[in-house]
Coordinates of C-alpha atoms and ligand atoms in Angstrom, one line a residue:
X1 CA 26.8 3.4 3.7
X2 CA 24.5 0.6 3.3
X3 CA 23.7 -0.2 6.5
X4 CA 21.9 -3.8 6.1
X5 CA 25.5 -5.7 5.4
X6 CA 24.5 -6.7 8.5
X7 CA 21.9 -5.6 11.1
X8 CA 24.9 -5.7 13.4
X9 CA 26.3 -2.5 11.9
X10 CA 22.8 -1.2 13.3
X11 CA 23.2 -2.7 16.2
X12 CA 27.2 -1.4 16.9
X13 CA 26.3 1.6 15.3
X14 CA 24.4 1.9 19.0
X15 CA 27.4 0.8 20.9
X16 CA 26.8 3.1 23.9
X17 CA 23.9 0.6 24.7
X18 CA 26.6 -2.3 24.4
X19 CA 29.2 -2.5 26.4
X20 CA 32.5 -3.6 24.3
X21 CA 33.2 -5.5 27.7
X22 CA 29.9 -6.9 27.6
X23 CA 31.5 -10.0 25.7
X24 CA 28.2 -12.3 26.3
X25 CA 25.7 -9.7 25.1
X26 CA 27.7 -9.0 21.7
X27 CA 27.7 -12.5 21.4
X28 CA 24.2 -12.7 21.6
X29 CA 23.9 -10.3 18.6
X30 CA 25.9 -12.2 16.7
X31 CA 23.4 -15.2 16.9
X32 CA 20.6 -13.3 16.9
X33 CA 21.9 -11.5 13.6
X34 CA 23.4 -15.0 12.1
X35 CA 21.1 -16.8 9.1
X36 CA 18.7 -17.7 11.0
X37 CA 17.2 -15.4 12.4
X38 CA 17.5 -11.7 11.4
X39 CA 19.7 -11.7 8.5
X40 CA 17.4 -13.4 5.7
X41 CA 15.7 -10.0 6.1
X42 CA 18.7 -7.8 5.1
X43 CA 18.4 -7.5 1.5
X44 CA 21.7 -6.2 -0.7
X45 CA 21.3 -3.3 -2.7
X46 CA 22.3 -6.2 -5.6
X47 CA 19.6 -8.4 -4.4
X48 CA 16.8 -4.9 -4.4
X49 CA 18.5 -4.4 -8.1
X50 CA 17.3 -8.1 -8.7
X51 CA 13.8 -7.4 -7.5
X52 CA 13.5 -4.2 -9.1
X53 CA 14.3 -5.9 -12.4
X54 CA 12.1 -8.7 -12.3
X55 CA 9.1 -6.0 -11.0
X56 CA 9.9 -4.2 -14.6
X57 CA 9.1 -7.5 -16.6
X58 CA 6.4 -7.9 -14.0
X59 CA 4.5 -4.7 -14.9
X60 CA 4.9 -5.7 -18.9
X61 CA 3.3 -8.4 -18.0
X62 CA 0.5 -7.7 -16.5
X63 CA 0.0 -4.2 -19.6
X64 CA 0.2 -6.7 -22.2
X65 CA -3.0 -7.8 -24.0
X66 CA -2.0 -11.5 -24.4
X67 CA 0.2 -12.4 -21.3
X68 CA -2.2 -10.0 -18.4
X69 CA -4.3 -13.0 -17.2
X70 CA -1.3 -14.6 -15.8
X71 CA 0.5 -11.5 -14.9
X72 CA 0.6 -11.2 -10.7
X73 CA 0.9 -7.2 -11.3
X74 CA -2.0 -6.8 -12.9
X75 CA -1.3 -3.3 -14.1
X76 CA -4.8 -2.5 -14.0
X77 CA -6.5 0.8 -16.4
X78 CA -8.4 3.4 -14.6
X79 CA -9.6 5.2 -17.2
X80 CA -8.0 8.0 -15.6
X81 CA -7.0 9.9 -18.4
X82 CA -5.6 12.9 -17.1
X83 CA -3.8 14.7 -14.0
X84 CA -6.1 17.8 -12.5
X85 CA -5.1 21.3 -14.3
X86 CA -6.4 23.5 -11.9
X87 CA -10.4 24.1 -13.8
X88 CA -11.6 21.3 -11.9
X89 CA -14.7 23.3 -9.7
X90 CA -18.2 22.1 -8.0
X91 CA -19.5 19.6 -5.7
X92 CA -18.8 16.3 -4.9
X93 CA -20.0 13.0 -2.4
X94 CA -17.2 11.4 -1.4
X95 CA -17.2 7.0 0.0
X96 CA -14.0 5.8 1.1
X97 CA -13.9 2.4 2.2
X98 CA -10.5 0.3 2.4
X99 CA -9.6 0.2 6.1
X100 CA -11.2 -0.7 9.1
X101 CA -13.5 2.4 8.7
X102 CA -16.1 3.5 6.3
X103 CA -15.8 7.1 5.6
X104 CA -18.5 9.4 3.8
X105 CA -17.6 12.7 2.5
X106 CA -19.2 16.2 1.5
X107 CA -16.2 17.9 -0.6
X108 CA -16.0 21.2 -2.8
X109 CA -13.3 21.9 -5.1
X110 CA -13.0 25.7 -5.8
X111 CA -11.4 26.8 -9.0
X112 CA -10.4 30.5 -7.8
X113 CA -8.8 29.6 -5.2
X114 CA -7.3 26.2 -6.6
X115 CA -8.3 24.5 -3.4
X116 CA -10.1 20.8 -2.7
X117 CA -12.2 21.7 0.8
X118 CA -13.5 19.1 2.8
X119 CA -17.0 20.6 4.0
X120 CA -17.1 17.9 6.2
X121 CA -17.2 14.1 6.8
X122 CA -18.4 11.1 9.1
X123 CA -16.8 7.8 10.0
X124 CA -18.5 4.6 10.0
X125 CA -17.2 1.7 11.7
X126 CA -16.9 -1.7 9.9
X127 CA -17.5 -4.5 12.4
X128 CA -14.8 -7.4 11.9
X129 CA -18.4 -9.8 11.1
X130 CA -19.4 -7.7 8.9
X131 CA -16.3 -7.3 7.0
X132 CA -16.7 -11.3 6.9
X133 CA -20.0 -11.2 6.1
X134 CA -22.6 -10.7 2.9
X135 CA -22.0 -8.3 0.3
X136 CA -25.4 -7.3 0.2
X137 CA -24.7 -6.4 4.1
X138 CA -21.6 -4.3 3.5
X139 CA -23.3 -2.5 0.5
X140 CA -26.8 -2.2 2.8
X141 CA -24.7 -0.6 5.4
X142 CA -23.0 1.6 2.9
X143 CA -25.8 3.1 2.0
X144 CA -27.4 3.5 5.4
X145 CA -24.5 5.7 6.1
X146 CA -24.7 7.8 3.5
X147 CA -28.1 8.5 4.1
X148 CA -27.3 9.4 7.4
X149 CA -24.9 11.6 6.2
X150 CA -26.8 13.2 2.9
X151 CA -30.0 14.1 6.0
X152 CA -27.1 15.6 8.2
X153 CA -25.8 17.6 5.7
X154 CA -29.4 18.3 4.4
X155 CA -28.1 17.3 1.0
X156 CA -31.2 15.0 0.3
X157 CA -32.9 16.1 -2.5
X158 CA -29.5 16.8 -4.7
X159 CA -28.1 14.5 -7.2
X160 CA -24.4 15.1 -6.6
X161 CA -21.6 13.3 -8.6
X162 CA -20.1 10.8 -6.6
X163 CA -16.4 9.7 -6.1
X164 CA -16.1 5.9 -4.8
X165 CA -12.6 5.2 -3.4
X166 CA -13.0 1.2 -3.1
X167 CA -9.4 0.4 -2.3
X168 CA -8.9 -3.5 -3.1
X169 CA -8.2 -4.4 -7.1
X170 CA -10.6 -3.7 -9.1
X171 CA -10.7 -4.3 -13.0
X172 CA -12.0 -1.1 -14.0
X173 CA -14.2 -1.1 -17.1
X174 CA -15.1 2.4 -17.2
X175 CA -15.0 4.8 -15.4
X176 CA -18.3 3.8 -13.5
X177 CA -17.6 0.1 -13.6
X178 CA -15.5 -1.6 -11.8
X179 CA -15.4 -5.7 -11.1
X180 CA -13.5 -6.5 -7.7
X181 CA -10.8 -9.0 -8.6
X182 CA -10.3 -9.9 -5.3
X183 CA -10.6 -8.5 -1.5
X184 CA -7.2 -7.9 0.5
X185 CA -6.5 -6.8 3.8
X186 CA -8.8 -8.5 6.0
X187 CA -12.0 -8.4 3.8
X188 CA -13.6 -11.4 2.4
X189 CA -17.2 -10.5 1.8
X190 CA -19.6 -13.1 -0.6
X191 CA -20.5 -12.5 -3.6
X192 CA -19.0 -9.3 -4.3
X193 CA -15.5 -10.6 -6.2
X194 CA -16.2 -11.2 -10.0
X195 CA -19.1 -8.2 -9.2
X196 CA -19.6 -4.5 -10.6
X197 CA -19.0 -3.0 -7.5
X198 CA -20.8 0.2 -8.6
X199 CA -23.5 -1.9 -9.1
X200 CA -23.9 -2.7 -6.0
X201 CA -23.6 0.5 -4.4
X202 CA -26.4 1.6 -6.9
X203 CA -29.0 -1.5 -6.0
X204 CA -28.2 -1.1 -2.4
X205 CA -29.4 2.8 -2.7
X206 CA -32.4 1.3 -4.6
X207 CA -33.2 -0.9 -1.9
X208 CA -33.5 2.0 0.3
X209 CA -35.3 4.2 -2.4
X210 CA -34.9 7.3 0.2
X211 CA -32.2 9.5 -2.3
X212 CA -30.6 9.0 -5.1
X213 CA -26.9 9.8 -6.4
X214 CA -25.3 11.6 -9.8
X215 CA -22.8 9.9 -12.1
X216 CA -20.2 7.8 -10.1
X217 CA -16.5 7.6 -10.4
X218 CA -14.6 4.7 -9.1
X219 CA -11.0 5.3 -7.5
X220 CA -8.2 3.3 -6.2
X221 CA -6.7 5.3 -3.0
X222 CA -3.5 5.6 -5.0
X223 CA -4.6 6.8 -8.1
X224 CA -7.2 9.5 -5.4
X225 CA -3.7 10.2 -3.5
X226 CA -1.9 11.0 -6.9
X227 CA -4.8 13.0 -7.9
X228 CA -5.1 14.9 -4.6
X229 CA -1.6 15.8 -4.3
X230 CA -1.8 16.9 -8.4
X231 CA -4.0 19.5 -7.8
X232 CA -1.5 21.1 -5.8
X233 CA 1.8 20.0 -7.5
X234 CA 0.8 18.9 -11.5
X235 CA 4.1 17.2 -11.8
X236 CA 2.5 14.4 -9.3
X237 CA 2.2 11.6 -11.5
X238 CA 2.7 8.6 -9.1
X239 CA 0.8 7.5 -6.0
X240 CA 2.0 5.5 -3.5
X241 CA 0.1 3.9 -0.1
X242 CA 1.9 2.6 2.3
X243 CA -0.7 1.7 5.1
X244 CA -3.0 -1.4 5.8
X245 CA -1.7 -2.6 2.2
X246 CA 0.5 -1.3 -0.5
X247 CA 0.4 -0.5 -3.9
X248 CA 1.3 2.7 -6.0
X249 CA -0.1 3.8 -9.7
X250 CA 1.5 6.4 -12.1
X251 CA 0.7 7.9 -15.5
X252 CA 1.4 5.2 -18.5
X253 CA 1.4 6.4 -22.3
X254 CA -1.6 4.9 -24.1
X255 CA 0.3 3.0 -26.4
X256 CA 1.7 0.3 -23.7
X257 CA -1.9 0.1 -22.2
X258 CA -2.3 -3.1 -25.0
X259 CA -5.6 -3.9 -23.0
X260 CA -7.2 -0.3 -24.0
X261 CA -8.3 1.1 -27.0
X262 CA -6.3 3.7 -28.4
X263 CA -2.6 5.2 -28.6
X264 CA -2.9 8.7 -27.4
X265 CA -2.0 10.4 -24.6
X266 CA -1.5 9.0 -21.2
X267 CA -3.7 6.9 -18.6
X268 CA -3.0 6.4 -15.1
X269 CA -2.4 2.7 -14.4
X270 CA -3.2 1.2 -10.8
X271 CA -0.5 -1.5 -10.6
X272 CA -1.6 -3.6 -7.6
X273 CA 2.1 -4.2 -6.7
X274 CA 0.8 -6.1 -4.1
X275 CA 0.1 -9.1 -5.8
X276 CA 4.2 -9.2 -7.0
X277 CA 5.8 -12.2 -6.3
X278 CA 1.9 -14.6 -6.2
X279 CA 3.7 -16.7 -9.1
X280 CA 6.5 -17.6 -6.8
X281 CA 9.1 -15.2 -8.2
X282 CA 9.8 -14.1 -4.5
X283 CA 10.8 -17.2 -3.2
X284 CA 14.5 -16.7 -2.6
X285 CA 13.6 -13.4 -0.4
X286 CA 10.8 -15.2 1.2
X287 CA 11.5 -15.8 4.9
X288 CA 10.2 -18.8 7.0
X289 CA 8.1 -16.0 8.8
X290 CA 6.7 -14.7 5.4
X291 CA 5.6 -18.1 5.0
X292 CA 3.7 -18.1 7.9
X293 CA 2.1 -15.2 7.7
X294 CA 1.0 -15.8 4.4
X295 CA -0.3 -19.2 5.8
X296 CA -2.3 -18.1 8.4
X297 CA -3.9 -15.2 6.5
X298 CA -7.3 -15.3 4.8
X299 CA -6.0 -14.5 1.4
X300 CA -3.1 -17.6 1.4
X301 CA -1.0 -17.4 -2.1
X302 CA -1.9 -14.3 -2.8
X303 CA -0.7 -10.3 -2.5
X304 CA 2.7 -12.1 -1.3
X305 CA 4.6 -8.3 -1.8
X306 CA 2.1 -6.9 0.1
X307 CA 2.3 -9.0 3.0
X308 CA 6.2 -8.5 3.6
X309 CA 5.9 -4.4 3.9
X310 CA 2.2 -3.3 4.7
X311 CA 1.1 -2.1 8.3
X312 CA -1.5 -5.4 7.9
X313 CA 1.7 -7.8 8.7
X314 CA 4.6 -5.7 10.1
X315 CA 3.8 -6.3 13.7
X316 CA 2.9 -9.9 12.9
X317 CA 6.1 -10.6 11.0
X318 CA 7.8 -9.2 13.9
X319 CA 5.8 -11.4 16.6
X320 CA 6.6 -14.4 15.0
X321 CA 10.5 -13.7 15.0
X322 CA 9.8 -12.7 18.6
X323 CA 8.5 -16.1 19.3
X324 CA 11.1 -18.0 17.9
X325 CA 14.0 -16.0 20.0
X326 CA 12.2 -16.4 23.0
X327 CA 11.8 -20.5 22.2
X328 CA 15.4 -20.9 21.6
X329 CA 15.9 -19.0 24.8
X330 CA 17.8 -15.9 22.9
X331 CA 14.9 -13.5 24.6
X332 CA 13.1 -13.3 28.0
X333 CA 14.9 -15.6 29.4
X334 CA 13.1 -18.4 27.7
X335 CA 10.1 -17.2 28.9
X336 CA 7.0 -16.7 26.8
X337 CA 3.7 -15.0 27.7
X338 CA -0.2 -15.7 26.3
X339 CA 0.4 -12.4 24.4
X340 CA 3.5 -13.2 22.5
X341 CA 1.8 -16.7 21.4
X342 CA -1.5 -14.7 20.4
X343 CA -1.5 -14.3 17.2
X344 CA -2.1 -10.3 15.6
X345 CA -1.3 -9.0 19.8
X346 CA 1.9 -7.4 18.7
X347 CA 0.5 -4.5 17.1
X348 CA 2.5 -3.1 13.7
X349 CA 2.4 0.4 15.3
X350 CA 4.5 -1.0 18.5
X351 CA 7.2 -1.2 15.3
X352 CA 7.0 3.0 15.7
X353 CA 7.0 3.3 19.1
X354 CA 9.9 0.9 19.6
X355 CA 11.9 2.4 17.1
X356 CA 11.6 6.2 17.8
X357 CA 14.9 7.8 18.4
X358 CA 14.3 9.1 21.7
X359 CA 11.8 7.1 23.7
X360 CA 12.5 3.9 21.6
X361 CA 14.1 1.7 24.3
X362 CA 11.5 3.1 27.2
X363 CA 8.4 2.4 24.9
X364 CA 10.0 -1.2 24.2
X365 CA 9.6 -2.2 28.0
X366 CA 6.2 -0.7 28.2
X367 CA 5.0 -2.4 25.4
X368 CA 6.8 -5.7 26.6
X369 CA 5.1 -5.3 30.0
X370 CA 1.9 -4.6 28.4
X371 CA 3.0 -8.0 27.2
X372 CA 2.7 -9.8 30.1
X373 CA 7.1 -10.5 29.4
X374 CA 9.7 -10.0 32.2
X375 CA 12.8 -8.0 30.0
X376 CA 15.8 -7.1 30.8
X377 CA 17.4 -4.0 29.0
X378 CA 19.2 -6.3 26.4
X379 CA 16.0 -7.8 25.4
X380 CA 14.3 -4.4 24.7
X381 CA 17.6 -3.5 22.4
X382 CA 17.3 -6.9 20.9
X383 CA 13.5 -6.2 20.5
X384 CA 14.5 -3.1 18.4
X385 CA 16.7 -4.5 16.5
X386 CA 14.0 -6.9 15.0
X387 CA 11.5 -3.8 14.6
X388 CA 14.6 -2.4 12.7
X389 CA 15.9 -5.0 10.9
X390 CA 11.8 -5.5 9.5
X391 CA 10.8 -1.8 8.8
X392 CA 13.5 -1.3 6.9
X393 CA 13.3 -4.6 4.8
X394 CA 9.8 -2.8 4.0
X395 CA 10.8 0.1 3.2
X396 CA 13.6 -1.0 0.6
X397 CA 11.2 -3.2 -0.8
X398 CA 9.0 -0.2 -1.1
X399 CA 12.1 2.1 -2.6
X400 CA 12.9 -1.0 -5.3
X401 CA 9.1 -1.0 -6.4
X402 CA 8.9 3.0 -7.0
X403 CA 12.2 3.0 -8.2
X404 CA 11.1 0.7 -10.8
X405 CA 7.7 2.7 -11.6
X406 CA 10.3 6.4 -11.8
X407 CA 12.7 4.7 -14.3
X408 CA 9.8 3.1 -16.1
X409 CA 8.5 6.7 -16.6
X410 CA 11.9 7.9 -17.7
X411 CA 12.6 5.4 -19.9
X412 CA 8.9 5.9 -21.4
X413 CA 9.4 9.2 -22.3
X414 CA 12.9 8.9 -23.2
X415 CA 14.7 11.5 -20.7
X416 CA 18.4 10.7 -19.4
X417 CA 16.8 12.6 -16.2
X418 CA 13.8 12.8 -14.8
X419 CA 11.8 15.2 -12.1
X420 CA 8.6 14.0 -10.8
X421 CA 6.4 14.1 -7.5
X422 CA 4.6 11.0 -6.1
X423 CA 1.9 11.5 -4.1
X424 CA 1.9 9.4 -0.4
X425 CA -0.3 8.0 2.2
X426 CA -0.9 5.4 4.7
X427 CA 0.3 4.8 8.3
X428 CA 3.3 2.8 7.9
X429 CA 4.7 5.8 5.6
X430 CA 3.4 8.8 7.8
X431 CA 3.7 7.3 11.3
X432 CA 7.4 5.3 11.4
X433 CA 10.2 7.7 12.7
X434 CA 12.5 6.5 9.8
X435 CA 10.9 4.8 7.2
X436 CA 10.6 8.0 4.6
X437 CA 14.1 8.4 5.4
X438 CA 15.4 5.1 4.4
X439 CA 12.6 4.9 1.3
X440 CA 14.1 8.2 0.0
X441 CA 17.5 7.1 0.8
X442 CA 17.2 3.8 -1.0
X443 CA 15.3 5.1 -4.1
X444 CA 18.5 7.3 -4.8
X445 CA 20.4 4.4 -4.8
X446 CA 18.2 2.6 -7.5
X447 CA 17.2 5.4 -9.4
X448 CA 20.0 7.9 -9.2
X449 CA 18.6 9.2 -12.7
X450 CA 15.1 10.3 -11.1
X451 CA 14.7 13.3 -8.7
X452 CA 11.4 12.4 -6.8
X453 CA 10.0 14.6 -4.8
X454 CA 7.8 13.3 -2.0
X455 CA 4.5 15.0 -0.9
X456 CA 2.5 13.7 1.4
X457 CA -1.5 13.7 0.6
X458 CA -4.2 15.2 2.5
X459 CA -7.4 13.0 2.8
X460 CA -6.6 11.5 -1.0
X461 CA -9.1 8.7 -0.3
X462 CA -11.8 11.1 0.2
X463 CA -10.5 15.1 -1.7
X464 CA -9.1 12.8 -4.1
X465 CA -11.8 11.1 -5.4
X466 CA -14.0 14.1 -5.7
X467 CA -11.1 15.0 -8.0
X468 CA -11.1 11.9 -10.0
X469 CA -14.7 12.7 -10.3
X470 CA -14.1 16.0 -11.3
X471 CA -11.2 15.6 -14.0
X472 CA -14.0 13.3 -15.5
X473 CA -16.5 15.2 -15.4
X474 CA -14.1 18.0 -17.3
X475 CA -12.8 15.5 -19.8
X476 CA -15.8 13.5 -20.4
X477 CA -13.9 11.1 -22.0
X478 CA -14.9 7.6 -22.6
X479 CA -12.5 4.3 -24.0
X480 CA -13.6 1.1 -24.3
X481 CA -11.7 -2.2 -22.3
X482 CA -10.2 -4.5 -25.1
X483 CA -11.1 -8.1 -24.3
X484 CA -7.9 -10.4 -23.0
X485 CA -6.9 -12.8 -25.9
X486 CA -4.8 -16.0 -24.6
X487 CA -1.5 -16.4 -26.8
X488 CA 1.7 -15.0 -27.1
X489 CA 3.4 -13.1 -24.5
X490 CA 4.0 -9.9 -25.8
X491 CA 6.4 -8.9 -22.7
X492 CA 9.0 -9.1 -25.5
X493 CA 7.4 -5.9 -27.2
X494 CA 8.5 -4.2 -24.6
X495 CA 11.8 -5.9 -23.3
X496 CA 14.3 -3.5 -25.1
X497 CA 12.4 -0.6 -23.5
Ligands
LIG501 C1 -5.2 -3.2 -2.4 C2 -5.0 -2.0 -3.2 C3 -4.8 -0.8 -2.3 C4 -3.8 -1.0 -1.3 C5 -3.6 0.2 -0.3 C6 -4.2 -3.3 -1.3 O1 -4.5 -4.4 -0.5 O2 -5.1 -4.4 -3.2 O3 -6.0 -1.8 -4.1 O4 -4.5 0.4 -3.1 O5 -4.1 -2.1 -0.5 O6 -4.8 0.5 0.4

C-alpha cells in the first residue's frame, strides 16, 4: 500500500503509541499532518510518475547538442567508454575529494584474482576556510598530502597512473580534462569553476617540484561507484550516491551522446540529477522549507533536486519544520531552544537515529535533550513523524530519478524487460534504517518492467577510480568533445523514444 496518502497512515499504523482515547493527541496529528505542515511533502505515486516524466525530457535535454546549454541535467560525457571486464591489472594513486575529507589512496587491481585491493590510504581533513578559500590553496594542500602519502608509502620515485575522483560537475573533455562547472555541497573555492581541474592538480605538484605523477583519469564518484561495483558484477551499469549530494550516471549508447563524436558503442554519462528542477520545473513540489533552504545556502538557484534528498539538507529541512511546530505551539509546548533556532544544529544523521525501529523514540529524547528542548513523549513521536515524513519524500524522489535512468536504458536497447545492477554509495543510502527499503519498494512501482538489483560499493571513490584509470589505460581510447551549437532543440529527436 502506498503509505504517504497521508503521513497519518504512518502515524496510525503506530497506534500502540496513540491512545485511540487520547482524543487531543490524534487531533494534534491531524494538524500537524494537514497542508500546512507535513503533507506538501507526501508526494503520490501520480505526482512521482509526473516527475519521472519531466526528468526523461530533462536528460534529452541536457544529451542534445543544440538544447544542452540550457538543459539543468546536464547529462554530462565521461569518456568512459566501457564497464571493467575483468583484465584490468597494475597499480594505481587514488585522490578522492567530494566530502568534508580529502582522501589519498595506494590501490592494486589484480587480474588472477579479479580483485581491486586497497594497499592502503590516509585522510586529510578539509578545514571549513579552506573549503572557502583559494583554489590555489585547496590544490597546494592537495598536493602536500599526497606527498605525504607517496614518502609514507615510499612510492616517490614512481610515476604511477592516477585516478582523480573530483565529485562536483565537471564538463569532462577528455579523459584527463575536466572544467568544474560549478562547486556543490558546501564548496565555493575562487577561481577554480570554468578551470581544468587536472590542471590544477598538475601545476600545484609543479609548484612543489618534489614527485611527479603518470597519466591522470578524472572520475565522478558515481561513475567510480558504478565502475567499482562492475568489476565484481559486469551487469552494473548505473551508479547511484546518495550522501552529502546526489546524483547517479549509467551507460548511454553513443548515438544519443549528440555532444560526442561518434555512434558506436556506449559511454557512461554522469547526469548531475542534482541540478533537476534549477529552471523552475519543481516548483509545484517545492515546499516553503525547500525554499529556505535553498535561500540560505551558498549555491541559491541552483542543484534544487539535490537539496530536497541529500544528507547536506535532510536534517536542515527537518529543523526548519521543527521550528515552525514549535512557533505555532504544536511542539514543546511552545517552547524553543538556541539549538532548534541554530541553523545546520539538527544534524541529518539525527533523521537515522530517530527513525530506527527499535531505539527510535529513546534516541528522539536524547537528541531533543541534547537540544536544550523539554519533550514530552508525544513530541518525540511527532518528531519522528517529520524525520519520516522527509526521508521518505527523499527517497521516492530518489526511486522516480533511477527509475527514469532503468527505463531510459530499457527503452534504449529496446527490451520489454530489463535486468541490471546499480552500483550505490553515500550515507543517506547506507546509514537510514529504511530508506533502501522504500527506494526499492518505490522503483518497482515506477519501473515494474526493470529488475534492479542493488549492490552496495566498497570505497568506489577511491577502488573505483583506479578502475576508471585502469579500463583507460586497457582501452586507450580517445573521442573528441563536439562544440555546443545554439539552435534548435533537438529533445524532439528523441521524444518518441
Ligand atoms: C555533485 C555530483 C556528485 C554528487 C554526489 C553533487 O553535489 O554535483 O558531482 O556526484 O554530489 O557526491
Amino acid at each position: 500500500m502506498w503509505k504517504c496518502v497521508s503521513p497519518l497512515i504512518s502515524i496510525f499504523s503506530e497506534t500502540k503509541l496513540i491512545p485511540d482515547s487520547n482524543s487531543g493527541i490524534k487531533q494534534l496529528f491531524y494538524s500537524i499532518s494537514d497542508t500546512e505542515y507535513l503533507e506538501p511533502f507526501c508526494l503520490s505515486l501520480e505526482k512521482l510518475q509526473e516527475v519521472s516524466a519531466r526528468l526523461k525530457r530533462d536528460f534529452s535535454r541536457g544529451l542534445g547538442k543544440h538544447s544542452h546549454h540550457k538543459a539543468p541535467v546536464k547529462m554530462l560525457p565521461t569518456f568512459v567508454r566501457a564497464t571493467p571486464d575483468g583484465t584490468e591489472k597494475g597499480d594505481f594513486l587514488a585522490l578522492d575529494l567530494g566530502g568534508t575529507n580529502f582522501r589519498v589512496l595506494h590501490v592494486r587491481v589484480v587480474e588472477e584474482q579479479q580483485k581491486v585491493l586497497k594497499m592502503d590510504s590516509q585522510i586529510c581533513a578539509i578545514p571549513q576556510d579552506m573549503m572557502l578559500g583559494t583554489g590555489e590553496q585547496l590544490f597546494d594542500h592537495i598536493a602536500a598530502c599526497l606527498s605525504d602519502f607517496l614518502v609514507s608509502q615510499d612510492l616517490k620515485g614512481q610515476t604511477l597512473p592516477l585516478g582523480f575522483t573530483f565529485s562536483f560537475p565537471c564538463e569532462q573533455k577528455e579523459i584527463d580534462k575536466s572544467i568544474l562547472i560549478r562547486w556543490t555541497k558546501g564548496f565555493n573555492c575562487s577561481g577554480v569553476e570554468g578551470k581544468d581541474v587536472v590542471k590544477l592538480l598538475k601545476e600545484a605538484i609543479h609548484r612543489r617540484g618534489d614527485y611527479d605523477i603518470g597519466s591522470v583519469a578524472m572520475v565522478n564518484d558515481t561513475v567510480g561507484t558504478m565502475m567499482s561495483c562492475g568489476y565484481r558484477d559486469q551487469s552494473c551499469e548505473i551508479g547511484m550516491i546518495i550522501g552529502t549530494g546526489t546524483n547517479a550516471c549509467y551507460m548511454e549508447e553513443m548515438k544519443n551522446v549528440k555532444r560526442v563524436e561518434g555512434e558506436d558503442g556506449r559511454m557512461c554519462i554522469n547526469t548531475e540529477w542534482g541540478g533537476f528542477g534549477d529552471d523552475g520545473s519543481l516548483k509545484d513540489i517545492q515546499t516553503e522549507f525547500d525554499r529556505v533552504v535553498d535561500k540560505m545556502s551558498i549555491n541559491t538557484g541552483v542543484h534544487t533536486f539535490e537539496k530536497m534528498i541529500s544528507g547536506m539538507y535532510l536534517g536542515e529541512i527537518v529543523r526548519l519544520v521543527l521550528v515552525k511546530l514549535t512557533e505555532d505551539k504544536l511542539l514543546f509546548k511552545g517552547q524553543s531552544s538556541e539549538a532548534l533556532k541554530t541553523p545546520g544544529r539538527f544534524e541529518t544523521k539525527f533523521i537515522s537515529e530517530i527513525e530506527e525501529q527499535d531505539n527510535g523514540l529513546e534516541n528522539a529524547q536524547n537528541i531533543l535533550t541534547k537540544l536544550g528542548l523539554k519533550w514530552e513523549l508525544v513530541d518525540s513521536r511527532v518528531v519522528r513523524l517529520v524525520c519520516d515524513t522527509i526521508s521518505s519524500r527523499s527517497a521516492r524522489l530518489c526511486a522516480a530519478a533511477l527509475a527514469t535512468i532503468a527505463n531510459r536504458i530499457r527503452v534504449n536497447r529496446g527490451l520489454d524487460h530489463l535486468k541490471t545492477t546499480v552500483g550505490v554509495d553515500g550515507t543517506v543510502y547506507r546509514k537510514h534504517p529504511n530508506f533502501s527499503d522504500e527506494l526499492k519498494a518505490t522503483v518497482r512501482l515506477l519501473a515494474p518492467e526493470c529488475d534492479i538489483t542493488f549492490l552496495v560499493s566498497e570505497d568506489g571513490s577511491g577502488k573505483g577510480a583506479a578502475m576508471v584509470t585502469a579500463v583507460a589505460q586497457r582501452l586507450a581510447l580517445q573521442s573528441r568533445l563536439l562544440e555546443d551549437s545554439d539552435g534548435e532543440s533537438d529533445e524532439e529527436e528523441e521524444e518518441d523514444k
